[in-house]
mmCIF file of C-alpha atoms in Angstrom:
data_model
loop_
_atom_site.group_PDB
_atom_site.id
_atom_site.type_symbol
_atom_site.label_atom_id
_atom_site.label_comp_id
_atom_site.label_asym_id
_atom_site.label_seq_id
_atom_site.Cartn_x
_atom_site.Cartn_y
_atom_site.Cartn_z
ATOM 1 C CA SER B 102 13.118 1.065 -8.815
ATOM 2 C CA THR B 103 13.661 -1.119 -5.667
ATOM 3 C CA GLY B 104 13.581 0.717 -2.392
ATOM 4 C CA GLY B 105 17.567 -0.246 -2.288
ATOM 5 C CA GLU B 106 18.187 1.410 -6.174
ATOM 6 C CA ILE B 107 15.900 4.388 -4.316
ATOM 7 C CA VAL B 108 18.369 4.682 -0.964
ATOM 8 C CA ARG B 109 21.540 4.324 -3.277
ATOM 9 C CA SER B 110 20.644 6.597 -6.113
ATOM 10 C CA TYR B 111 18.920 8.923 -4.467
ATOM 11 C CA LEU B 112 18.694 9.263 -0.799
ATOM 12 C CA GLN B 113 22.150 8.924 0.391
ATOM 13 C CA PRO B 114 23.224 11.684 -2.306
ATOM 14 C CA LEU B 115 20.296 13.865 -1.107
ATOM 15 C CA ALA B 116 21.067 13.802 2.979
ATOM 16 C CA ALA B 117 25.197 14.063 2.508
ATOM 17 C CA LEU B 118 24.472 18.088 0.839
ATOM 18 C CA ALA B 119 26.135 20.276 2.786
ATOM 19 C CA GLY B 120 22.685 22.217 3.399
ATOM 20 C CA ILE B 121 21.341 18.626 4.898
ATOM 21 C CA ALA B 122 23.495 16.770 6.315
ATOM 22 C CA PRO B 123 24.367 19.098 9.653
ATOM 23 C CA ASN B 124 20.330 19.182 9.809
ATOM 24 C CA LEU B 125 19.788 15.254 9.544
ATOM 25 C CA LYS B 126 18.890 13.611 12.554
ATOM 26 C CA LEU B 127 18.492 9.646 12.630
ATOM 27 C CA GLY B 128 17.828 7.094 14.718
ATOM 28 C CA ALA B 129 14.963 9.607 16.065
ATOM 29 C CA THR B 130 11.227 9.215 16.700
ATOM 30 C CA VAL B 131 8.792 12.645 17.241
ATOM 31 C CA THR B 132 7.014 11.635 19.930
ATOM 32 C CA ALA B 133 4.836 14.776 19.837
ATOM 33 C CA ILE B 134 4.139 18.541 18.026
ATOM 34 C CA THR B 135 2.850 21.015 19.581
ATOM 35 C CA ARG B 136 2.628 24.603 19.362
ATOM 36 C CA GLU B 137 5.328 27.160 21.412
ATOM 37 C CA GLY B 138 3.229 28.031 24.557
ATOM 38 C CA ARG B 139 -0.124 26.566 23.309
ATOM 39 C CA ASP B 140 -2.025 23.961 23.241
ATOM 40 C CA LYS B 141 -5.012 23.178 20.871
ATOM 41 C CA LEU B 142 -7.847 24.915 22.555
ATOM 42 C CA ALA B 143 -5.059 28.053 21.852
ATOM 43 C CA ASP B 144 -6.272 31.129 19.631
ATOM 44 C CA GLU B 145 -4.589 34.327 20.019
ATOM 45 C CA GLY B 146 -1.251 34.520 18.334
ATOM 46 C CA ARG B 147 -1.364 30.482 17.375
ATOM 47 C CA ALA B 148 -0.596 31.036 13.907
ATOM 48 C CA GLU B 149 2.867 33.306 14.538
ATOM 49 C CA ALA B 150 3.444 30.554 16.959
ATOM 50 C CA PRO B 151 5.756 28.435 15.695
ATOM 51 C CA PHE B 152 6.005 25.203 15.787
ATOM 52 C CA VAL B 153 7.654 22.711 18.792
ATOM 53 C CA VAL B 154 8.942 19.320 17.409
ATOM 54 C CA ARG B 155 9.757 16.574 20.624
ATOM 55 C CA TYR B 156 12.073 13.451 19.319
ATOM 56 C CA ARG B 157 14.178 10.945 21.053
ATOM 57 C CA ASP B 158 16.758 9.065 20.025
ATOM 58 C CA SER B 159 19.685 7.528 21.701
ATOM 59 C CA SER B 160 21.087 10.399 23.735
ATOM 60 C CA GLY B 161 17.295 11.168 25.010
ATOM 61 C CA GLU B 162 14.937 13.936 24.542
ATOM 62 C CA HIS B 163 15.191 17.301 22.245
ATOM 63 C CA ARG B 164 13.065 19.664 21.442
ATOM 64 C CA VAL B 165 12.880 21.781 18.190
ATOM 65 C CA ALA B 166 11.159 24.860 16.986
ATOM 66 C CA ALA B 167 10.437 25.234 13.141
ATOM 67 C CA ARG B 168 7.815 27.511 11.438
ATOM 68 C CA ALA B 169 6.276 24.616 8.758
ATOM 69 C CA VAL B 170 6.435 21.211 9.796
ATOM 70 C CA ILE B 171 5.402 18.387 6.592
ATOM 71 C CA ASP B 172 5.038 15.023 8.112
ATOM 72 C CA ALA B 173 5.849 13.001 5.956
ATOM 73 C CA SER B 174 6.423 9.860 8.493
ATOM 74 C CA GLY B 175 4.308 7.308 6.432
ATOM 75 C CA THR B 176 2.761 4.415 7.925
ATOM 76 C CA TRP B 177 4.999 1.639 7.429
ATOM 77 C CA THR B 178 4.983 1.001 11.231
ATOM 78 C CA ARG B 179 1.344 0.556 11.532
ATOM 79 C CA PRO B 180 1.015 -2.671 9.644
ATOM 80 C CA ASN B 181 -3.137 -3.455 9.671
ATOM 81 C CA PRO B 182 -4.041 -6.487 11.532
ATOM 82 C CA ILE B 183 -5.769 -9.704 9.747
ATOM 83 C CA GLY B 184 -8.937 -9.192 11.636
ATOM 84 C CA VAL B 185 -11.667 -8.429 8.697
ATOM 85 C CA ASP B 186 -13.478 -5.658 11.552
ATOM 86 C CA GLY B 187 -9.267 -3.699 11.901
ATOM 87 C CA LEU B 188 -8.908 -5.454 14.777
ATOM 88 C CA THR B 189 -6.022 -8.357 15.657
ATOM 89 C CA VAL B 190 -8.058 -11.982 15.530
ATOM 90 C CA PRO B 191 -7.498 -14.103 19.022
ATOM 91 C CA GLY B 192 -4.570 -15.506 18.953
ATOM 92 C CA GLU B 193 -2.688 -13.314 16.608
ATOM 93 C CA THR B 194 -0.644 -11.097 19.114
ATOM 94 C CA GLU B 195 0.868 -14.588 20.879
ATOM 95 C CA ALA B 196 1.439 -15.986 17.279
ATOM 96 C CA ALA B 197 3.731 -13.192 16.771
ATOM 97 C CA ASP B 198 7.280 -14.512 16.368
ATOM 98 C CA ARG B 199 5.422 -16.742 12.914
ATOM 99 C CA ILE B 200 3.366 -14.135 11.451
ATOM 100 C CA ALA B 201 5.122 -11.400 8.862
ATOM 101 C CA TYR B 202 3.467 -8.103 8.086
ATOM 102 C CA GLY B 203 3.863 -6.387 5.072
ATOM 103 C CA ILE B 204 6.571 -7.531 1.925
ATOM 104 C CA PRO B 205 8.799 -10.048 4.130
ATOM 105 C CA ASP B 206 11.960 -11.364 1.352
ATOM 106 C CA VAL B 207 10.464 -14.467 1.393
ATOM 107 C CA ALA B 208 12.847 -15.695 -1.090
ATOM 108 C CA GLY B 209 15.967 -13.957 0.269
ATOM 109 C CA THR B 210 16.997 -12.987 3.396
ATOM 110 C CA GLU B 211 14.486 -14.828 4.918
ATOM 111 C CA ARG B 212 13.756 -17.868 2.528
ATOM 112 C CA ALA B 213 14.819 -20.727 5.484
ATOM 113 C CA ALA B 214 11.835 -19.343 7.443
ATOM 114 C CA TYR B 215 9.402 -20.334 4.387
ATOM 115 C CA ALA B 216 10.976 -22.703 2.766
ATOM 116 C CA GLY B 217 9.524 -25.840 2.261
ATOM 117 C CA LYS B 218 6.763 -24.436 4.447
ATOM 118 C CA ARG B 219 3.559 -24.198 4.712
ATOM 119 C CA THR B 220 2.455 -19.912 3.961
ATOM 120 C CA LEU B 221 -0.871 -18.692 4.115
ATOM 121 C CA VAL B 222 -1.140 -15.250 2.327
ATOM 122 C CA ILE B 223 -3.750 -12.487 3.171
ATOM 123 C CA GLY B 224 -4.607 -9.882 1.838
ATOM 124 C CA GLY B 225 -5.962 -8.153 -1.790
ATOM 125 C CA GLY B 226 -3.206 -5.733 -3.018
ATOM 126 C CA HIS B 227 0.083 -5.494 -4.326
ATOM 127 C CA SER B 228 2.076 -6.613 -1.572
ATOM 128 C CA ALA B 229 0.098 -9.575 -1.795
ATOM 129 C CA ILE B 230 0.762 -10.808 -5.180
ATOM 130 C CA ASN B 231 4.663 -9.642 -4.590
ATOM 131 C CA VAL B 232 4.611 -12.163 -1.963
ATOM 132 C CA ALA B 233 2.611 -15.006 -2.985
ATOM 133 C CA LEU B 234 4.946 -14.425 -6.964
ATOM 134 C CA ALA B 235 8.545 -14.372 -4.059
ATOM 135 C CA LEU B 236 6.966 -17.824 -3.107
ATOM 136 C CA MET B 237 6.403 -19.628 -6.238
ATOM 137 C CA GLN B 238 10.547 -18.621 -6.576
ATOM 138 C CA LEU B 239 11.357 -19.909 -3.804
ATOM 139 C CA GLN B 240 8.618 -23.175 -4.287
ATOM 140 C CA GLU B 241 10.719 -23.724 -7.691
ATOM 141 C CA GLU B 242 13.626 -24.321 -5.349
ATOM 142 C CA ALA B 243 11.795 -26.481 -2.289
ATOM 143 C CA PRO B 244 9.263 -28.164 -4.237
ATOM 144 C CA LYS B 245 7.507 -28.489 -0.577
ATOM 145 C CA THR B 246 7.096 -25.270 0.040
ATOM 146 C CA GLU B 247 3.204 -24.591 0.177
ATOM 147 C CA ILE B 248 1.110 -21.357 -0.727
ATOM 148 C CA PHE B 249 -2.261 -20.536 -0.071
ATOM 149 C CA TRP B 250 -3.601 -17.004 -0.354
ATOM 150 C CA ALA B 251 -6.383 -15.628 1.299
ATOM 151 C CA LEU B 252 -9.138 -12.764 -0.180
ATOM 152 C CA ARG B 253 -11.815 -11.472 1.845
ATOM 153 C CA ARG B 254 -14.238 -11.123 -1.262
ATOM 154 C CA ALA B 255 -14.852 -13.640 -3.592
ATOM 155 C CA GLY B 256 -13.769 -11.535 -6.279
ATOM 156 C CA VAL B 257 -10.358 -11.582 -8.402
ATOM 157 C CA GLU B 258 -10.857 -9.542 -11.265
ATOM 158 C CA ARG B 259 -10.183 -5.832 -9.116
ATOM 159 C CA LEU B 260 -7.317 -7.629 -7.764
ATOM 160 C CA LEU B 261 -5.424 -8.864 -10.790
ATOM 161 C CA GLY B 262 -5.939 -5.397 -12.444
ATOM 162 C CA GLY B 263 -5.805 -3.939 -15.891
ATOM 163 C CA GLY B 264 -3.213 -6.372 -16.828
ATOM 164 C CA LEU B 265 -1.704 -4.860 -20.844
ATOM 165 C CA ASN B 266 -4.335 -1.610 -20.250
ATOM 166 C CA ASP B 267 -2.201 -0.395 -16.939
ATOM 167 C CA LYS B 268 0.305 2.154 -17.667
ATOM 168 C CA LEU B 269 2.426 1.365 -15.067
ATOM 169 C CA PRO B 270 3.784 -2.033 -17.583
ATOM 170 C CA GLU B 271 5.434 -3.994 -13.852
ATOM 171 C CA ARG B 272 2.184 -3.518 -11.633
ATOM 172 C CA GLY B 273 0.076 -4.768 -15.121
ATOM 173 C CA ALA B 274 2.761 -7.515 -15.213
ATOM 174 C CA LEU B 275 1.783 -8.491 -11.623
ATOM 175 C CA GLY B 276 -1.417 -9.355 -12.241
ATOM 176 C CA LEU B 277 -0.993 -10.854 -15.355
ATOM 177 C CA ALA B 278 1.736 -13.356 -13.557
ATOM 178 C CA ALA B 279 -0.382 -13.819 -11.018
ATOM 179 C CA ARG B 280 -3.718 -15.062 -12.860
ATOM 180 C CA GLN B 281 -0.995 -17.181 -14.607
ATOM 181 C CA ALA B 282 -0.318 -18.652 -11.467
ATOM 182 C CA MET B 283 -3.792 -19.318 -10.372
ATOM 183 C CA GLN B 284 -4.250 -21.115 -13.446
ATOM 184 C CA GLU B 285 -0.821 -23.010 -13.782
ATOM 185 C CA GLY B 286 -2.844 -24.486 -9.422
ATOM 186 C CA ARG B 287 0.285 -23.312 -7.832
ATOM 187 C CA LEU B 288 -1.594 -20.977 -5.800
ATOM 188 C CA ASN B 289 -4.444 -22.387 -3.750
ATOM 189 C CA MET B 290 -6.798 -19.698 -3.595
ATOM 190 C CA LEU B 291 -9.047 -19.141 -0.671
ATOM 191 C CA ALA B 292 -12.257 -16.787 -1.180
ATOM 192 C CA PRO B 293 -13.981 -15.386 0.165
ATOM 193 C CA PHE B 294 -11.643 -15.851 3.225
ATOM 194 C CA SER B 295 -12.347 -14.534 6.942
ATOM 195 C CA VAL B 296 -10.025 -15.463 10.284
ATOM 196 C CA GLY B 297 -11.479 -15.580 13.503
ATOM 197 C CA ARG B 298 -9.091 -17.394 15.659
ATOM 198 C CA ILE B 299 -5.334 -18.539 15.064
ATOM 199 C CA GLU B 300 -3.966 -21.550 17.814
ATOM 200 C CA THR B 301 -0.431 -21.667 18.270
ATOM 201 C CA THR B 302 0.602 -25.255 17.819
ATOM 202 C CA ALA B 303 3.303 -27.437 19.012
ATOM 203 C CA ASP B 304 3.651 -27.537 14.547
ATOM 204 C CA GLY B 305 2.623 -24.297 13.882
ATOM 205 C CA LEU B 306 -0.140 -22.233 13.493
ATOM 206 C CA ALA B 307 -4.252 -23.578 13.415
ATOM 207 C CA VAL B 308 -6.563 -21.302 11.909
ATOM 208 C CA GLU B 309 -10.256 -21.331 12.322
ATOM 209 C CA ALA B 310 -12.288 -19.040 9.522
ATOM 210 C CA SER B 311 -14.894 -18.588 7.368
ATOM 211 C CA HIS B 312 -14.142 -19.984 4.221
ATOM 212 C CA GLY B 313 -17.200 -19.315 1.370
ATOM 213 C CA GLY B 314 -19.271 -18.635 3.937
ATOM 214 C CA LYS B 315 -19.251 -22.188 5.808
ATOM 215 C CA PRO B 316 -16.632 -23.162 8.823
ATOM 216 C CA THR B 317 -12.384 -24.117 8.344
ATOM 217 C CA ARG B 318 -9.560 -24.856 9.671
ATOM 218 C CA LEU B 319 -6.428 -24.324 8.118
ATOM 219 C CA GLU B 320 -3.116 -25.688 9.321
ATOM 220 C CA VAL B 321 -0.378 -23.709 8.515
ATOM 221 C CA ASP B 322 3.928 -23.170 9.524
ATOM 222 C CA ARG B 323 3.114 -19.284 9.071
ATOM 223 C CA ILE B 324 0.806 -16.233 8.127
ATOM 224 C CA VAL B 325 2.519 -13.056 5.598
ATOM 225 C CA VAL B 326 -0.137 -10.600 6.406
ATOM 226 C CA ALA B 327 0.121 -7.577 3.941
ATOM 227 C CA THR B 328 -3.645 -5.869 4.549
ATOM 228 C CA GLY B 329 -2.289 -2.567 4.231
ATOM 229 C CA PHE B 330 -1.433 0.492 6.610
ATOM 230 C CA ARG B 331 -3.105 3.065 9.190
ATOM 231 C CA PRO B 332 -1.628 6.254 9.997
ATOM 232 C CA ASP B 333 -0.103 6.480 13.096
ATOM 233 C CA LEU B 334 -1.463 9.691 14.673
ATOM 234 C CA SER B 335 -0.682 10.053 17.974
ATOM 235 C CA PHE B 336 2.041 12.756 18.066
ATOM 236 C CA LEU B 337 -0.657 14.783 16.253
ATOM 237 C CA ASP B 338 -2.692 15.339 19.234
ATOM 238 C CA GLU B 339 -2.243 19.319 19.818
ATOM 239 C CA LEU B 340 -1.915 20.239 16.539
ATOM 240 C CA ARG B 341 -5.787 21.007 14.355
ATOM 241 C CA ILE B 342 -5.731 18.430 11.556
ATOM 242 C CA ALA B 343 -9.092 17.886 10.285
ATOM 243 C CA LEU B 344 -9.052 13.947 8.577
ATOM 244 C CA ASP B 345 -11.968 12.293 6.528
ATOM 245 C CA PRO B 346 -13.364 9.639 8.996
ATOM 246 C CA ALA B 347 -13.255 6.866 6.920
ATOM 247 C CA VAL B 348 -9.666 7.424 5.039
ATOM 248 C CA GLU B 349 -8.496 9.775 7.336
ATOM 249 C CA ALA B 350 -7.170 11.963 4.727
ATOM 250 C CA THR B 351 -7.747 15.388 4.601
ATOM 251 C CA PRO B 352 -11.876 15.975 3.942
ATOM 252 C CA ALA B 353 -11.040 17.392 0.198
ATOM 253 C CA LEU B 354 -7.993 14.605 -0.676
ATOM 254 C CA ALA B 355 -10.124 11.428 0.600
ATOM 255 C CA PRO B 356 -13.134 11.853 -1.563
ATOM 256 C CA LEU B 357 -10.769 11.337 -4.571
ATOM 257 C CA ILE B 358 -9.161 8.385 -3.334
ATOM 258 C CA ASP B 359 -11.550 6.411 -1.278
ATOM 259 C CA PRO B 360 -11.849 2.533 -1.838
ATOM 260 C CA ASN B 361 -14.952 2.496 -1.225
ATOM 261 C CA LEU B 362 -15.920 4.926 -3.898
ATOM 262 C CA HIS B 363 -13.503 4.126 -6.316
ATOM 263 C CA SER B 364 -12.291 0.630 -7.761
ATOM 264 C CA CYS B 365 -9.726 2.271 -10.123
ATOM 265 C CA GLY B 366 -6.047 3.308 -8.629
ATOM 266 C CA THR B 367 -6.099 6.544 -11.151
ATOM 267 C CA VAL B 368 -6.230 10.202 -8.734
ATOM 268 C CA PRO B 369 -6.627 13.074 -10.206
ATOM 269 C CA PRO B 370 -3.433 15.832 -9.505
ATOM 270 C CA HIS B 371 -3.507 17.365 -6.269
ATOM 271 C CA GLY B 372 -1.084 19.735 -4.195
ATOM 272 C CA ILE B 373 -1.321 21.750 -1.565
ATOM 273 C CA ALA B 374 -4.928 22.416 -1.545
ATOM 274 C CA GLU B 375 -6.259 19.688 -0.309
ATOM 275 C CA LEU B 376 -3.656 19.091 1.834
ATOM 276 C CA LEU B 377 -4.570 21.681 3.703
ATOM 277 C CA HIS B 378 -5.213 21.359 8.203
ATOM 278 C CA PRO B 379 -6.715 24.177 10.212
ATOM 279 C CA GLU B 380 -3.228 24.043 12.044
ATOM 280 C CA PRO B 381 -1.385 26.854 9.738
ATOM 281 C CA GLY B 382 1.889 25.524 8.046
ATOM 282 C CA PHE B 383 0.898 22.130 9.222
ATOM 283 C CA THR B 384 1.204 19.500 6.611
ATOM 284 C CA ILE B 385 0.525 15.452 5.778
ATOM 285 C CA VAL B 386 2.344 13.989 2.499
ATOM 286 C CA GLY B 387 3.254 11.073 1.000
ATOM 287 C CA SER B 388 1.355 7.761 2.041
ATOM 288 C CA LYS B 389 0.728 9.142 5.244
ATOM 289 C CA SER B 390 -1.748 12.043 3.370
ATOM 290 C CA TYR B 391 -3.429 8.825 2.257
ATOM 291 C CA GLY B 392 -4.600 7.274 5.700
ATOM 292 C CA ARG B 393 -5.854 4.117 4.770
ATOM 293 C CA ALA B 394 -6.786 4.479 1.083
ATOM 294 C CA PRO B 395 -4.227 1.820 -1.036
ATOM 295 C CA THR B 396 -3.532 3.564 -3.968
ATOM 296 C CA PHE B 397 -0.379 6.099 -2.998
ATOM 297 C CA LEU B 398 1.992 6.322 -6.153
ATOM 298 C CA MET B 399 5.479 7.495 -5.096
ATOM 299 C CA ALA B 400 4.973 9.824 -8.109
ATOM 300 C CA THR B 401 1.608 11.289 -6.545
ATOM 301 C CA GLY B 402 4.500 12.397 -3.269
ATOM 302 C CA TYR B 403 6.854 13.684 -5.509
ATOM 303 C CA GLU B 404 4.161 16.170 -6.753
ATOM 304 C CA GLN B 405 2.517 16.681 -3.313
ATOM 305 C CA VAL B 406 5.857 17.663 -2.009
ATOM 306 C CA ARG B 407 6.731 20.109 -5.140
ATOM 307 C CA SER B 408 3.951 21.426 -3.966
ATOM 308 C CA VAL B 409 4.004 21.637 -0.318
ATOM 309 C CA VAL B 410 7.196 23.514 -0.067
ATOM 310 C CA ALA B 411 6.248 26.226 -2.949
ATOM 311 C CA ASP B 412 3.488 27.182 -0.849
ATOM 312 C CA ILE B 413 5.927 27.499 2.920
ATOM 313 C CA ALA B 414 8.202 29.368 0.006
ATOM 314 C CA GLY B 415 5.524 31.673 -1.015
ATOM 315 C CA ASP B 416 5.230 31.363 -4.384
ATOM 316 C CA HIS B 417 1.223 30.705 -4.333
ATOM 317 C CA GLU B 418 0.935 30.157 -8.345
ATOM 318 C CA ALA B 419 3.446 27.455 -8.494
ATOM 319 C CA ALA B 420 1.540 25.555 -5.258
ATOM 320 C CA ARG B 421 -1.549 25.454 -7.078
ATOM 321 C CA ASP B 422 -0.231 24.867 -10.853
ATOM 322 C CA VAL B 423 -0.231 20.682 -10.074
ATOM 323 C CA ARG B 424 -0.431 19.118 -13.307
ATOM 324 C CA LEU B 425 0.929 15.674 -12.667
ATOM 325 C CA VAL B 426 -0.802 13.327 -14.632
ATOM 326 C CA LEU B 427 -0.883 10.162 -12.683
ATOM 327 C CA PRO B 428 -1.434 6.435 -14.121
ATOM 328 C CA GLU B 429 -3.797 4.677 -15.309
ATOM 329 C CA THR B 430 -4.578 0.835 -13.928
ATOM 330 C CA GLY B 431 -6.455 -0.243 -17.041
ATOM 331 C CA VAL B 432 -9.443 -0.846 -14.355
ATOM 332 C CA CYS B 433 -11.810 1.580 -13.533
ATOM 333 C CA ASN B 434 -15.365 1.791 -12.881
ATOM 334 C CA SER B 435 -17.259 3.128 -9.514
ATOM 335 C CA ASP B 436 -18.391 -0.775 -8.945
ATOM 336 C CA PRO B 437 -16.638 -3.869 -7.820
ATOM 337 C CA LEU B 438 -15.565 -5.569 -11.364
ATOM 338 C CA PRO B 439 -18.058 -8.413 -11.606
ATOM 339 C CA GLN B 440 -16.630 -11.778 -12.423
ATOM 340 C CA ALA B 441 -18.713 -11.595 -15.593
ATOM 341 C CA ALA B 442 -16.277 -9.260 -17.034
ATOM 342 C CA ALA B 443 -13.461 -12.309 -17.859
ATOM 343 C CA SER B 444 -16.106 -13.744 -20.407
ATOM 344 C CA GLY B 445 -16.205 -10.183 -22.859
ATOM 345 C CA CYS B 446 -14.234 -9.168 -25.407
ATOM 346 C CA CYS B 447 -13.178 -12.775 -27.226
ATOM 347 C CA GLY B 448 -16.550 -13.915 -26.319
ATOM 348 C CA GLY B 449 -18.560 -10.780 -27.174
ATOM 349 C CA PRO B 450 -18.676 -7.448 -25.304
ATOM 350 C CA ALA B 451 -17.097 -6.816 -22.168
ATOM 351 C CA PRO B 452 -19.827 -4.961 -19.717
ATOM 352 C CA ALA B 453 -20.327 -1.608 -19.652
ATOM 353 C CA GLY B 454 -18.072 0.087 -16.880
ATOM 354 C CA VAL B 455 -15.252 -2.258 -17.658
ATOM 355 C CA ASP B 456 -12.488 -0.541 -19.784
ATOM 356 C CA ALA B 457 -9.594 -3.475 -19.206
ATOM 357 C CA CYS B 458 -8.390 -5.014 -21.966
ATOM 358 C CA CYS B 459 -10.200 -8.348 -21.890
ATOM 359 C CA ILE B 460 -9.094 -11.122 -19.870
ATOM 360 C CA LYS B 461 -8.754 -13.737 -22.075
ATOM 361 C CA ASP B 462 -6.637 -11.919 -24.576
ATOM 362 C CA ALA B 463 -4.441 -10.447 -21.673
ATOM 363 C CA ASP B 464 -4.319 -14.669 -20.914
ATOM 364 C CA ALA B 465 -3.557 -15.446 -24.826
ATOM 365 C CA LYS B 466 -0.620 -13.120 -25.204
ATOM 366 C CA ALA B 467 1.315 -13.853 -21.905
ATOM 367 C CA ALA B 468 1.491 -17.106 -23.300
ATOM 368 C CA GLY B 469 2.954 -15.941 -27.018
ATOM 369 C CA GLU B 470 -0.572 -15.696 -28.806
ATOM 370 C CA SER B 471 -1.668 -13.115 -30.842
ATOM 371 C CA GLY B 472 -5.107 -12.941 -28.818
ATOM 372 C CA CYS B 473 -8.003 -11.315 -30.979
ATOM 373 C CA GLY B 474 -7.330 -7.741 -31.518
ATOM 374 C CA CYS B 475 -7.171 -5.847 -27.788
ATOM 375 C CA GLY B 476 -4.233 -4.697 -28.250
ATOM 376 C CA SER B 477 -0.653 -4.871 -28.501
ATOM 377 C CA THR B 478 1.405 -7.665 -27.642
ATOM 378 C CA VAL B 479 3.506 -7.924 -23.954
ATOM 379 C CA VAL B 480 5.918 -10.163 -23.011
ATOM 380 C CA ILE B 481 5.718 -10.805 -19.530
ATOM 381 C CA GLU B 482 8.991 -10.462 -17.066
ATOM 382 C CA PRO B 483 9.332 -12.521 -13.972
ATOM 383 C CA ALA B 484 8.254 -10.483 -10.758
ATOM 384 C CA SER B 485 11.490 -7.718 -9.601
ATOM 385 C CA LYS B 486 12.555 -8.501 -5.694
ATOM 386 C CA SER B 487 11.175 -6.218 -3.308
ATOM 387 C CA SER B 488 9.327 -4.470 -6.536
ATOM 388 C CA CYS B 489 5.616 -2.748 -4.670
ATOM 389 C CA CYS B 490 5.035 0.241 -7.440
ATOM 390 C CA GLY B 491 4.584 1.996 -4.445
ATOM 391 C CA ALA B 492 1.005 1.046 -3.574
ATOM 392 C CA ALA B 493 -0.023 -0.295 -0.425
ATOM 393 C CA ALA B 494 -2.116 -3.141 -0.132
#
């Protein structure tokens, strides 16, 4: 489902329910959460004291008391900057009017800004694939549109995913469609690529970068940054939360999703037990619970919420009975997938640890041929607009 479909078919009817509508505050920004009359240091009576949530809207500042707090605020408002060191690069802030973060509607509402222009897409996840494929659709209508796709690492196999073996067909189709675009030369791939500085010129942007270890300068009109997101923890300062120092997820969840340890998007089922913080009654769910890890799926969030709400309601057995089976990506190994994997299956055995359908077989079947027996024929449809499969780039 697209984001718009989810809003129309689920969120709007949910918001209209009699038990929710009178208590729903729209256009509000939470500025702080604490315990009534207690700062972070205070121990006495802490667990019994209600939470106080401060928020701001068009009419001013307000506060509401609560027995429990579930932070499902997501990460969409805090996109990662361009720098590979986690910081903005010199000139990035000054060029803000020519830089978009996330997945802009390049072939739809924002078409005029990208048609016939030179666009640099930065990122190595499904968000970047979505943007690149949408720009290719625009390219068919506006042939002068040029697309540059920059990746931090040289290898693209993990990015393209498991193809036919991916249990989420839309996600697998994205990777196969991106591979076909590369083979056709419609994407100017830049890998490994890291931006050092951006200069705003009279004609657009001059990007000073390192490409393959050598300095380079690229002239473009616009940049789309699809390098993932990070959680906003600023309003949680007075709560006792425990986060992994790298992933920024709970210590119990972080090892399950740390991209330094897992190259696949497959995550074991988890619920309240993995989401607990030292602050009783407070939990973080949804994409924010994954911190900086990019593998969150909406199905995960639904099960997290079910488990947390069951715990709040006192049904602790149901809260810990987590049975969700998440779809596998089709590529799951403990180390980055080597380039040599591309020559497996149809020309010899695939390297140990690689359980994806062989790449040549996927390519053959994408072209309507029979392949070499690594699975059934697949029909690849164009990526649907604004489809992102719930996974952070």
